[in-house]
Coordinates of C-alpha atoms in Angstrom, one line a residue:
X1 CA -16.4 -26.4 19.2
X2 CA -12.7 -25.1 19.1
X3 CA -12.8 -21.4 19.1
X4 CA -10.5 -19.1 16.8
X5 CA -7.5 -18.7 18.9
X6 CA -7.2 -22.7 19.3
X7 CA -8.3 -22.5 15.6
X8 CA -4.9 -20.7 14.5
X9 CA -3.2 -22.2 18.0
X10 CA -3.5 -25.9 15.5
X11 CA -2.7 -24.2 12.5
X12 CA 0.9 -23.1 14.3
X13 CA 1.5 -26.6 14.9
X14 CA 1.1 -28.1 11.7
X15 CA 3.2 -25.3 10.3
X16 CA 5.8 -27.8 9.1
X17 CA 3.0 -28.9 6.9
X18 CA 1.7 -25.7 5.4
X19 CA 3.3 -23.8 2.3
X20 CA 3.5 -21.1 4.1
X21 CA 2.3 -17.5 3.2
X22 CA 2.9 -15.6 0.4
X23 CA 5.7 -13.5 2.3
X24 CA 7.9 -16.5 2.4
X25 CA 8.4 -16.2 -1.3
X26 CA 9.8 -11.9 -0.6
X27 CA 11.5 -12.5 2.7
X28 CA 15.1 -12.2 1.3
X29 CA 14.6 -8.7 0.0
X30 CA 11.6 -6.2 0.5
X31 CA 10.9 -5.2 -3.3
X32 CA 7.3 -3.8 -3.0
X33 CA 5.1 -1.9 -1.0
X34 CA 3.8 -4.4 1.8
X35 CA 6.0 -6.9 0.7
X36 CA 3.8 -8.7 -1.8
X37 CA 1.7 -8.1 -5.0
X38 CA -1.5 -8.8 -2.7
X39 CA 0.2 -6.2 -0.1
X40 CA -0.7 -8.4 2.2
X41 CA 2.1 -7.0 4.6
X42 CA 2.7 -10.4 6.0
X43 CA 7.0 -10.6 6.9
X44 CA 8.8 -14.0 7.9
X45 CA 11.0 -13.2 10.6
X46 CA 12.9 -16.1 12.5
X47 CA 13.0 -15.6 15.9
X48 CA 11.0 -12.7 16.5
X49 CA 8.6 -14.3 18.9
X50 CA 6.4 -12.3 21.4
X51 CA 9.5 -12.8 24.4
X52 CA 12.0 -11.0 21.3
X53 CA 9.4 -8.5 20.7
X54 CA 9.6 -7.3 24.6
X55 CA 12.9 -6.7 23.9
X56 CA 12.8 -4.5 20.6
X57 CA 15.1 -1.1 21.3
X58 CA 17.0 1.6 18.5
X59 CA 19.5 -0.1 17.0
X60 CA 20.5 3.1 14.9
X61 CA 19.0 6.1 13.1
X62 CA 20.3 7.4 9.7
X63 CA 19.7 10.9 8.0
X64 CA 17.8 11.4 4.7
X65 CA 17.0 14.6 3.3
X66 CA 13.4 15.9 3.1
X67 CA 10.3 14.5 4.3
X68 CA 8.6 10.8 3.7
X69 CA 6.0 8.9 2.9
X70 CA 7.3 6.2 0.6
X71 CA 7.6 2.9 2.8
X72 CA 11.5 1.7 2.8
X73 CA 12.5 -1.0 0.4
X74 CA 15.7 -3.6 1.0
X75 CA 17.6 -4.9 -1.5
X76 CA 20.0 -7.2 -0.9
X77 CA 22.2 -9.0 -4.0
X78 CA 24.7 -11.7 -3.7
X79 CA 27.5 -10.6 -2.6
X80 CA 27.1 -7.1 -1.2
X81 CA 25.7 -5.8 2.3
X82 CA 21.8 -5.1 2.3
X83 CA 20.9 -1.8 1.1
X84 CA 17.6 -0.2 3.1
X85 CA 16.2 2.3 0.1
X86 CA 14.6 5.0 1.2
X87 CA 13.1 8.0 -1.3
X88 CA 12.3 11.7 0.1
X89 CA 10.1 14.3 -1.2
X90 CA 12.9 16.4 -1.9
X91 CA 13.3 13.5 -4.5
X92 CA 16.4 12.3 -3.3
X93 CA 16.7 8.2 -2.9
X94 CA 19.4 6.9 -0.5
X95 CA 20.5 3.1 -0.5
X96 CA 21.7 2.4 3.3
X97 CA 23.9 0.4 4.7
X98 CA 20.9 -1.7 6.3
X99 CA 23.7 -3.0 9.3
X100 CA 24.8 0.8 10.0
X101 CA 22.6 3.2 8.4
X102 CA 25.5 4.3 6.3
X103 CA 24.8 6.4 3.0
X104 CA 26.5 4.3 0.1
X105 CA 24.6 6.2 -2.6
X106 CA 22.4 8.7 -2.9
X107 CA 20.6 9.9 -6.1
X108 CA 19.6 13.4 -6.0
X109 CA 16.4 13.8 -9.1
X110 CA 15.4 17.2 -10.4
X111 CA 13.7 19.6 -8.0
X112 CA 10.9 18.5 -6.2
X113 CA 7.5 21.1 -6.5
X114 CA 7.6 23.6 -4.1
X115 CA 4.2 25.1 -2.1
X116 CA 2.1 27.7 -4.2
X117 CA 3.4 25.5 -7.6
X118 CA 0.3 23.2 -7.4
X119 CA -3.3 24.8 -7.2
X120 CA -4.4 22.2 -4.5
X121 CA -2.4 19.8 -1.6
X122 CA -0.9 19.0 1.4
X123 CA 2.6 17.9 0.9
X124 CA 5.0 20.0 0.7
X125 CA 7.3 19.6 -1.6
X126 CA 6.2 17.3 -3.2
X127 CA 8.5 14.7 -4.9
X128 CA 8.2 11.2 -4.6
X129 CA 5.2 10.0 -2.5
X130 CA 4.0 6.4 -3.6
X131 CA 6.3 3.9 -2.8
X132 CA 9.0 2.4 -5.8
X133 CA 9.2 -0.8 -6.9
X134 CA 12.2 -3.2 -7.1
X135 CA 12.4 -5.6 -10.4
X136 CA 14.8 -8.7 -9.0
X137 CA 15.6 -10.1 -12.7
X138 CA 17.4 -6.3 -13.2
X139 CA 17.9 -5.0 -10.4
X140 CA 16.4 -1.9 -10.8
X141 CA 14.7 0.5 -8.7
X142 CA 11.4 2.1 -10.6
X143 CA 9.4 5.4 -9.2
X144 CA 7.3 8.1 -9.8
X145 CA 9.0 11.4 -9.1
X146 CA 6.8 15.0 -9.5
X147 CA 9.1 17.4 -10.4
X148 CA 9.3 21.1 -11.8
X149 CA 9.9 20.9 -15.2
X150 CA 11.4 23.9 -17.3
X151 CA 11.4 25.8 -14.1
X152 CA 7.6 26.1 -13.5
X153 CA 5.8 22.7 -14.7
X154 CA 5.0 20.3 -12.5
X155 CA 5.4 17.1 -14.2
X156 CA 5.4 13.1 -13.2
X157 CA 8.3 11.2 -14.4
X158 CA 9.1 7.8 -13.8
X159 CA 12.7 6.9 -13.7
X160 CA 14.8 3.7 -13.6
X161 CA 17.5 3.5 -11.3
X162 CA 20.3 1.2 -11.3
X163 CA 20.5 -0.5 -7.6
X164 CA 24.1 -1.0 -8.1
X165 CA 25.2 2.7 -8.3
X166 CA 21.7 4.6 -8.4
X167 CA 22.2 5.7 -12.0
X168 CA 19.5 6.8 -14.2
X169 CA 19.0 4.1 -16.4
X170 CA 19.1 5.3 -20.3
X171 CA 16.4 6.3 -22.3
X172 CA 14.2 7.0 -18.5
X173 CA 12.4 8.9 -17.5
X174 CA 8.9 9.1 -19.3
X175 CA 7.1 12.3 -19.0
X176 CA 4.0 11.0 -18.0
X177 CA 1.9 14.1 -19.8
X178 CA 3.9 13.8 -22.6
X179 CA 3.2 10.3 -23.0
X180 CA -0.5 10.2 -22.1
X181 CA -0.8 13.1 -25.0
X182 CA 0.5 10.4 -27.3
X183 CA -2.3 7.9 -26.3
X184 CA -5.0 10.9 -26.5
X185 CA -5.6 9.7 -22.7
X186 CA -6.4 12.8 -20.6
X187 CA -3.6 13.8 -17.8
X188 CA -2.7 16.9 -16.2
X189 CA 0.5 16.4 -13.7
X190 CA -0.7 20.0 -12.7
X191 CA -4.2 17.9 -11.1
X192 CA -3.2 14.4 -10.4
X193 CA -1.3 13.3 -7.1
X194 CA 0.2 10.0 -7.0
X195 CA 0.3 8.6 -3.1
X196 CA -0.4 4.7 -4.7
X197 CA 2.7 2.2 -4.8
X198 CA 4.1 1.0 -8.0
X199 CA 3.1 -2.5 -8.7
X200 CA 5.2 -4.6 -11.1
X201 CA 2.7 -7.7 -12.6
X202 CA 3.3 -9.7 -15.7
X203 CA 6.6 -8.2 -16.7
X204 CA 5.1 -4.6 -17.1
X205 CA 5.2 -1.6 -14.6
X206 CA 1.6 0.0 -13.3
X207 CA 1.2 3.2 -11.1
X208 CA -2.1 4.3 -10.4
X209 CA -3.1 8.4 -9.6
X210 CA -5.7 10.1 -7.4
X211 CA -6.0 13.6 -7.3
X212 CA -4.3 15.9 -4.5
X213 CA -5.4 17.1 -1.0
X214 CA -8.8 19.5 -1.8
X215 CA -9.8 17.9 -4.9
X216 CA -9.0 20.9 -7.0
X217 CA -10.0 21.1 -10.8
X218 CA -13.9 21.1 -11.5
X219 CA -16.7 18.7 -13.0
X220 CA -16.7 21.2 -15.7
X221 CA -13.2 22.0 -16.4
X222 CA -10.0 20.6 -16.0
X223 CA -10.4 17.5 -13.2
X224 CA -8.6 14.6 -11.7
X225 CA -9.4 11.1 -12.9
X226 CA -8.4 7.7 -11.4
X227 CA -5.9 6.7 -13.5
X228 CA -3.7 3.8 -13.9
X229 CA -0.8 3.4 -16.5
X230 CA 0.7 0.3 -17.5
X231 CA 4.7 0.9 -19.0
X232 CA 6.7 -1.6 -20.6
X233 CA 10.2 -1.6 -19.8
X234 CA 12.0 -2.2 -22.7
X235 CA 15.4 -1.0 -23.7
X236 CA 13.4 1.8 -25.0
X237 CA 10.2 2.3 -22.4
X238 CA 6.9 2.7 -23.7
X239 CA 3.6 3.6 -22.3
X240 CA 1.6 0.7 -23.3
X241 CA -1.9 1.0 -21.7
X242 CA -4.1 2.8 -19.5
X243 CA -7.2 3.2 -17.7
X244 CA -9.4 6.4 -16.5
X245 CA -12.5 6.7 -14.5
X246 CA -15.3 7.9 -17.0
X247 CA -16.5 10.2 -14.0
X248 CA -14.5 12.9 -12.8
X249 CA -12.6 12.4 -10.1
X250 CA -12.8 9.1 -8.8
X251 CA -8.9 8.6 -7.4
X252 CA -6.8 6.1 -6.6
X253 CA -5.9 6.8 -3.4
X254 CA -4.7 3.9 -1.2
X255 CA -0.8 3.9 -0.7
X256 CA -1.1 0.3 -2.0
X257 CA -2.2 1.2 -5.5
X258 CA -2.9 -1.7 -7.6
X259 CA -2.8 -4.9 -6.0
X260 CA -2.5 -8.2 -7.4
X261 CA -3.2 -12.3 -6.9
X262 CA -1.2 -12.9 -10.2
X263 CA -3.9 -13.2 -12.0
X264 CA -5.2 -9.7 -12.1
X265 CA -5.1 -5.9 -11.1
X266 CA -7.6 -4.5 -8.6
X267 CA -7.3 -1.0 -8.3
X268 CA -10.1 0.6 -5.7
X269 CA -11.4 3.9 -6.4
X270 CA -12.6 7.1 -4.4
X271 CA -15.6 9.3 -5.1
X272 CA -16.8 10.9 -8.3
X273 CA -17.8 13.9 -9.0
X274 CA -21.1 15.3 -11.1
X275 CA -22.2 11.4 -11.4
X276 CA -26.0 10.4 -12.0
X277 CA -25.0 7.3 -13.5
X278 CA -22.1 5.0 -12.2
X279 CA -19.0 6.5 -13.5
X280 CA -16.3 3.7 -12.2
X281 CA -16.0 5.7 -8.8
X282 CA -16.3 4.1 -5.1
X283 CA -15.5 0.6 -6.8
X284 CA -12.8 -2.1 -7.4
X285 CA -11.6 -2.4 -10.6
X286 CA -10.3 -5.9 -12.2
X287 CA -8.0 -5.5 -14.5
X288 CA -5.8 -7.6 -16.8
X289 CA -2.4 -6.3 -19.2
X290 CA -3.2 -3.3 -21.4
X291 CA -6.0 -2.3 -19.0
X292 CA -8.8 -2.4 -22.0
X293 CA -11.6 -1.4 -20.5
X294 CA -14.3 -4.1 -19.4
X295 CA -18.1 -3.7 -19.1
X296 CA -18.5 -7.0 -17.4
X297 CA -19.9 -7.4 -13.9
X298 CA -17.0 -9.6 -13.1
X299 CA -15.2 -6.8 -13.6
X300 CA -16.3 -4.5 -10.8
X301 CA -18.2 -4.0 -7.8
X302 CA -19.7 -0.5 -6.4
X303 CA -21.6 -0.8 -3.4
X304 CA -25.6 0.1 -4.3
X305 CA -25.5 3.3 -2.5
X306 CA -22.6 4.8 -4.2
X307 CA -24.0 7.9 -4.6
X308 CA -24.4 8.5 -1.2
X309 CA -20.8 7.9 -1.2
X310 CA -20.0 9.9 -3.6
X311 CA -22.2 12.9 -1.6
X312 CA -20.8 12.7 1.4
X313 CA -17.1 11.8 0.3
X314 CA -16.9 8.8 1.8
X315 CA -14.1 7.1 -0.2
X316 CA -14.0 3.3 -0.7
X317 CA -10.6 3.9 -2.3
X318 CA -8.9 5.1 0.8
X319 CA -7.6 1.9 1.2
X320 CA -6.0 -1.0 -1.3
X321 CA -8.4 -3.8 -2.0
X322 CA -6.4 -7.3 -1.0
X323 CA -6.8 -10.1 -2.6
X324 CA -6.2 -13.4 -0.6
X325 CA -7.7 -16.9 -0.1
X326 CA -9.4 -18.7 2.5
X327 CA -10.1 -22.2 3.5
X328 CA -7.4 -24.9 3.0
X329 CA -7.4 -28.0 0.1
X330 CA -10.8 -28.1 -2.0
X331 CA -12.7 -25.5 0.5
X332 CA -9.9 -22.9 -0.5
X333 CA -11.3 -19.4 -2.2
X334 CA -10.5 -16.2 -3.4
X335 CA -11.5 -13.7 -2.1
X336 CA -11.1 -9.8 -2.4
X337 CA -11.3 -7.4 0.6
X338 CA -12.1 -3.8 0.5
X339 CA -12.6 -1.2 3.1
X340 CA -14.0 2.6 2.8
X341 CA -14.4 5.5 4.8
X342 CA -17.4 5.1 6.1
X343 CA -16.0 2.2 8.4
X344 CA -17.5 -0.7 6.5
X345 CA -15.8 -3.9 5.3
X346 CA -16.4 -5.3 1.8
X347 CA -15.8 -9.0 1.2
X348 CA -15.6 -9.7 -2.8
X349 CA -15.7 -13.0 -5.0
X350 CA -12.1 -12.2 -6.4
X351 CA -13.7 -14.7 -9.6
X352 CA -16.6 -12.3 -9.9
X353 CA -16.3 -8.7 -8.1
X354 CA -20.6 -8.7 -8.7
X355 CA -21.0 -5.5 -10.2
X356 CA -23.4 -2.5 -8.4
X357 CA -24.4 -3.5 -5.2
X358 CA -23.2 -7.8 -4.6
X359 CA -20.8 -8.1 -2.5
X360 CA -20.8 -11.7 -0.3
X361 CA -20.4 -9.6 2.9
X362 CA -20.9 -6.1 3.6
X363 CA -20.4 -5.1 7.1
X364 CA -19.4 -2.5 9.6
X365 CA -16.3 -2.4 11.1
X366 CA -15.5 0.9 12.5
X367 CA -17.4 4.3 13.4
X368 CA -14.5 5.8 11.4
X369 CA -12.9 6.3 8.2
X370 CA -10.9 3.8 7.1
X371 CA -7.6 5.1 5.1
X372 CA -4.3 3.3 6.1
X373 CA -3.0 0.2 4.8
X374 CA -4.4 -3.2 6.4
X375 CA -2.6 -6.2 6.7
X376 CA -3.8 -9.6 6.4
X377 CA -2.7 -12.9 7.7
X378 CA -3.7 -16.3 6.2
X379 CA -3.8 -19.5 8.3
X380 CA -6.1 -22.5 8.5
X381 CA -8.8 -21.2 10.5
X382 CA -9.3 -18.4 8.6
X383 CA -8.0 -14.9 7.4
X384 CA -6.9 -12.0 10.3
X385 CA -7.1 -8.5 9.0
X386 CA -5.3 -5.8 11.0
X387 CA -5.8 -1.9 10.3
X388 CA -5.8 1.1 12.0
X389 CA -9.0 3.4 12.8
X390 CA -9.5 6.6 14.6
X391 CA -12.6 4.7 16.5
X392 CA -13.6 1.0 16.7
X393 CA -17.1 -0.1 17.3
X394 CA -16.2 -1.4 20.7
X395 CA -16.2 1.2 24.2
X396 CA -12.3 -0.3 24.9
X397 CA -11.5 0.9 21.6
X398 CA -13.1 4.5 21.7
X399 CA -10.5 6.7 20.6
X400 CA -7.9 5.7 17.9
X401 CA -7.5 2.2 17.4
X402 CA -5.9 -0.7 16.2
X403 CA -8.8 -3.7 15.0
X404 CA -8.2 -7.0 13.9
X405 CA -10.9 -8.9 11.9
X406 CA -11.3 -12.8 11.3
X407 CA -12.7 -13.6 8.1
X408 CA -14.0 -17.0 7.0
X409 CA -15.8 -18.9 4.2
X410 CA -18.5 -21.2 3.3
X411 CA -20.3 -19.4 4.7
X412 CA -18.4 -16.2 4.4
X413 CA -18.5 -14.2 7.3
X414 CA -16.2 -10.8 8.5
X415 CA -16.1 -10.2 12.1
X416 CA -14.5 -7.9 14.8
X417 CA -11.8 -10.6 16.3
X418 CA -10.1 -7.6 18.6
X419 CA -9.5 -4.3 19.5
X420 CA -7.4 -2.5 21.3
X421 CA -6.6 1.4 22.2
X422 CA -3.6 3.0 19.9
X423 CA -2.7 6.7 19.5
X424 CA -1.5 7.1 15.9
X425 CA -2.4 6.5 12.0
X426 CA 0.2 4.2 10.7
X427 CA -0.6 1.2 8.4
X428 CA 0.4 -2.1 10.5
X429 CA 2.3 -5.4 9.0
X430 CA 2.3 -8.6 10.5
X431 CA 5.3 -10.7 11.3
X432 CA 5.7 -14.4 11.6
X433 CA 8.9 -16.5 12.7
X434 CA 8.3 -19.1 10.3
X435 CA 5.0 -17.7 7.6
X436 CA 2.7 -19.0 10.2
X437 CA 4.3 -19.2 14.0
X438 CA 4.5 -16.4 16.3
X439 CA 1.9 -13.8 14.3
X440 CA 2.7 -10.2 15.6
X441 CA 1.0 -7.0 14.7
X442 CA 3.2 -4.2 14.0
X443 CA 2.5 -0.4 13.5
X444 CA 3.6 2.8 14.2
X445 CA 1.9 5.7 16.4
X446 CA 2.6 8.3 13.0
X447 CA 0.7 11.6 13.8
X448 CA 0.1 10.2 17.5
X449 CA 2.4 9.5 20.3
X450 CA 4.9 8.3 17.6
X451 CA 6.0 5.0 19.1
X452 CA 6.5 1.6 18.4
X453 CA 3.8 -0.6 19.2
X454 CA 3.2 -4.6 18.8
X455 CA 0.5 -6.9 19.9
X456 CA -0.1 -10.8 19.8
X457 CA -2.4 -10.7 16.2
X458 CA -4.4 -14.1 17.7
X459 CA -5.3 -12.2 21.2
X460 CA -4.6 -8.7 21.2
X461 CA -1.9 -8.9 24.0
X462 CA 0.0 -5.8 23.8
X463 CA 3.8 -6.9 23.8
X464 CA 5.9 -3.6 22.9
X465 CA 4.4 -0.7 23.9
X466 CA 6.9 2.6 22.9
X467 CA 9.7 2.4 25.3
X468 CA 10.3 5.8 24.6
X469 CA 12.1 5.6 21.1
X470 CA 11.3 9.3 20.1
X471 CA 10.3 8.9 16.7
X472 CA 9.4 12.5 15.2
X473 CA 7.9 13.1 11.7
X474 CA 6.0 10.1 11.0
X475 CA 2.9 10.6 8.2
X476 CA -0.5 9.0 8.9
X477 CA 0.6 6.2 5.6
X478 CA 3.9 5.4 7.8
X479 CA 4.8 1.7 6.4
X480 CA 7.5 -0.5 8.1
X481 CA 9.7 -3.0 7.2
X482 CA 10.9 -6.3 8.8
X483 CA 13.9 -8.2 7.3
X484 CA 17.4 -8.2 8.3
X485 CA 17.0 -8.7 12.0
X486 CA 15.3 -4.9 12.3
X487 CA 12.3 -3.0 11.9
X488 CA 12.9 -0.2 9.7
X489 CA 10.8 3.0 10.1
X490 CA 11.4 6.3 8.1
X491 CA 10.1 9.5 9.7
X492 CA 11.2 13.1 8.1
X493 CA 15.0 13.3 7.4
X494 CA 15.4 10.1 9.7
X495 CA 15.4 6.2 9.0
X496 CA 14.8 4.1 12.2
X497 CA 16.0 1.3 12.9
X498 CA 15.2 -1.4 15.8
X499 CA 16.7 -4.4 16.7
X500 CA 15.9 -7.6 18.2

């Protein structure tokens, strides 16, 4: 029996004969977090093979103003230079020359919220944290700014930028209070944080909110819901749906935010608060445009001891759920993945999440939290799954860690594929030279030794191991990018850039 490396080692030769991955279809320009709905973080790359990745150095740094958290975006339109977009939590967005780091414009938004606005955080100021969207047919840039409004309300607005010129498009932004007032939907910009990426399905807009670093607000009072909001954007934008947790609390937290197989919306919530009966918290959500509220199992899954989870804040929504599929031809499924902070591993029926306490697999994975974006690479032989922890089961992997997971079906099965040491917190991508050859793990050392890193995603060989590139100011949710013949990393005030 072949094992998995000569498993994916056949899939790489028969490349010529797959579709490829779901990347292929977002290679040209980077227009969402991960670079696809799924946020599968999967990057075509030609020529980046493991001998090119030895060889990865600074190509250039560029200056930003104000902290960041927001992966970078690229945008590149017929007949101009690629633009790297990068957006601060001093709410200013740049568009960078992505060959030189160059500014060509910069859009500076109302003030961000300074420390001692907000009753409750960690991020300081706070402006745009959740990374923007890109819409190819306009060629706009959507976000989510928090901003001080009338000099001492903190309020989110999403804007509409013009990529062209980094205009505010007219008639944006939508006061997000303002507009949930109008639905009777509860909403306090005051309470609700929003670290989730904007997800663009359908033809409508979705951002999804958590609450902020402390939980503050109270079972009794004013409190945090996980919320998503659905915005049609029209000539004139409207707020056309949304959906709350019936608990309080239960945030979105995962930098992903909703993800999507284009048939639906999974949003993955944290813990609730005050909860004797299941309030929507520590679950994946399924949901369709409007966001009308389902009450069938299908719908959702919670594992059975949620209230456990909810006890010991153990969030399942400290991570995206990805959707992805497994098996080739007739034996092909769809399958869900979702992974909390109590280290275990989630596989879901993507046709029917299974309601409290069904998932097909729940396992173990890691004697950690789990809170950084995963990556996950499709092939013939099965699904790999790479995602930072700060310990792995294994004794080579004590300390923090990088862990890769193999996922198969019929019958569906997670296990630990490989793991290796890393100092750091980032959330990894994968790149391939072709969507299948050459599969490389990426990620950076943010809040560690803040380095580059990359290993061989079928074995676990390390092939780039820092070289000394003294990053600084990396966050734990640091996302990169691959396109244009770089790796793009933004730190505080800097955008990296490596070459190849």
């Amino acid at each position: 029996m072949r094992n998995p490396i000569q498993i994916a080692a056949a899939a790489v030769a028969t490349a010529a004969c797959l579709a490829g991955f779901a990347s292929s279809a977002f290679a040209q320009s980077v227009t969402t977090y991960h670079n696809s709905p799924e946020r599968n973080g999967v990057y075509t790359v030609p020529g980046l093979t493991d001998a090119a990745a030895a060889k990865v150095r600074l190509g250039f740094k560029a200056s930003v103003s104000g902290n960041v958290y927001a992966q970078p975006l690229y945008w590149k339109a017929a007949g101009s230079p690629g633009l790297i977009i990068v957006a601060t939590e001093s709410n200013f967005v740049y568009a960078l020359n992505a060959n030189s780091g160059a500014v060509v414009w910069r859009r500076q938004l109302p003030r961000p919220v300074p420390a001692g606005t907000l009753p409750c955080g960690n991020i300081t100021p706070e402006g745009v944290t959740g990374t923007p969207v890109i819409d190819r047919a306009t060629g706009r840039l959507y976000l989510d700014a928090t901003t001080l409004q009338g000099g001492s309300l903190p309020r989110h607005m999403i804007y509409a930028l013009s990529l062209s010129d980094g205009k505010i498009v007219p008639h944006w932004p939508i006061n997000v209070d303002n507009a949930m007032a109008k639905r009777k939907a509860p909403f306090m910009s005051e309470l609700q944080g929003e670290r989730g990426a904007l997800q663009f399905f359908k033809g409508k807009l979705y951002i999804s909110y958590a609450g902020r670093g402390g939980d503050c607000g109270s079972s009794t009072g004013a409190i945090y819901r996980g919320v998503v909001i659905e915005v049609t954007p029209a000539t004139t934008p409207t707020l056309s749906g949304d959906w709350e947790t019936r608990a309080a609390r239960g945030g979105i937290w995962g930098q992903g935010g909703a993800t999507s197989n284009g048939a639906y919306l999974f949003a993955t919530t944290g813990n609730t608060s005050g909860a004797n009966t299941w309030g929507d918290g520590e679950a994946v959500i399924r949901l369709s445009p409007g966001l009308k509220r389902s009450a069938d199992k299908a719908d959702s899954f919670t594992p059975a001891d949620w209230k456990d989870l909810d006890n010991q804040d153990l969030d399942l929504g400290g991570t995206a759920a990805i959707p992805f599929s497994v098996g080739t031809g007739s034996d092909k499924v769809a399958r869900v993945l979702a992974m909390g902070k109590n280290g275990h591993a989630y596989l879901l029926n993507a046709p029917d999440l299974g309601g409290i306490g069904h998932p097909l697999v729940n396992v173990k994975v890691s004697n950690s939290r789990i809170i950084t974006g995963p990556a996950a690479y499709e092939a013939s032989g099965g699904t790999w799954v790479a995602f930072t922890n700060a310990e792995g089961l294994q004794s080579n992997c004590s300390g923090s860690g990088i862990t890769v997971l193999r996922i198969t079906a019929k019958p569906d099965h997670i296990g630990t594929h490989w793991c290796a040491p890393f100092n750091g917190a980032g959330s990894p991508i994968i790149t391939t030279t072709n969507g299948v050859a050459d599969p490389i793990v990426w990620v950076a050392g943010a809040e560690g030794d803040n380095e580059l890193h990359a290993f061989d995603l079928l074995t676990g060989k390390v092939l780039f191991n820092g070289g000394g590139t003294g990053m600084t100011g990396l966050h734990r949710y640091s996302t990169m990018i691959a396109v244009n013949h770089h790796l793009y990393v933004a730190g505080d005030n800097t955008l990296y850039a490596f070459a190849f």
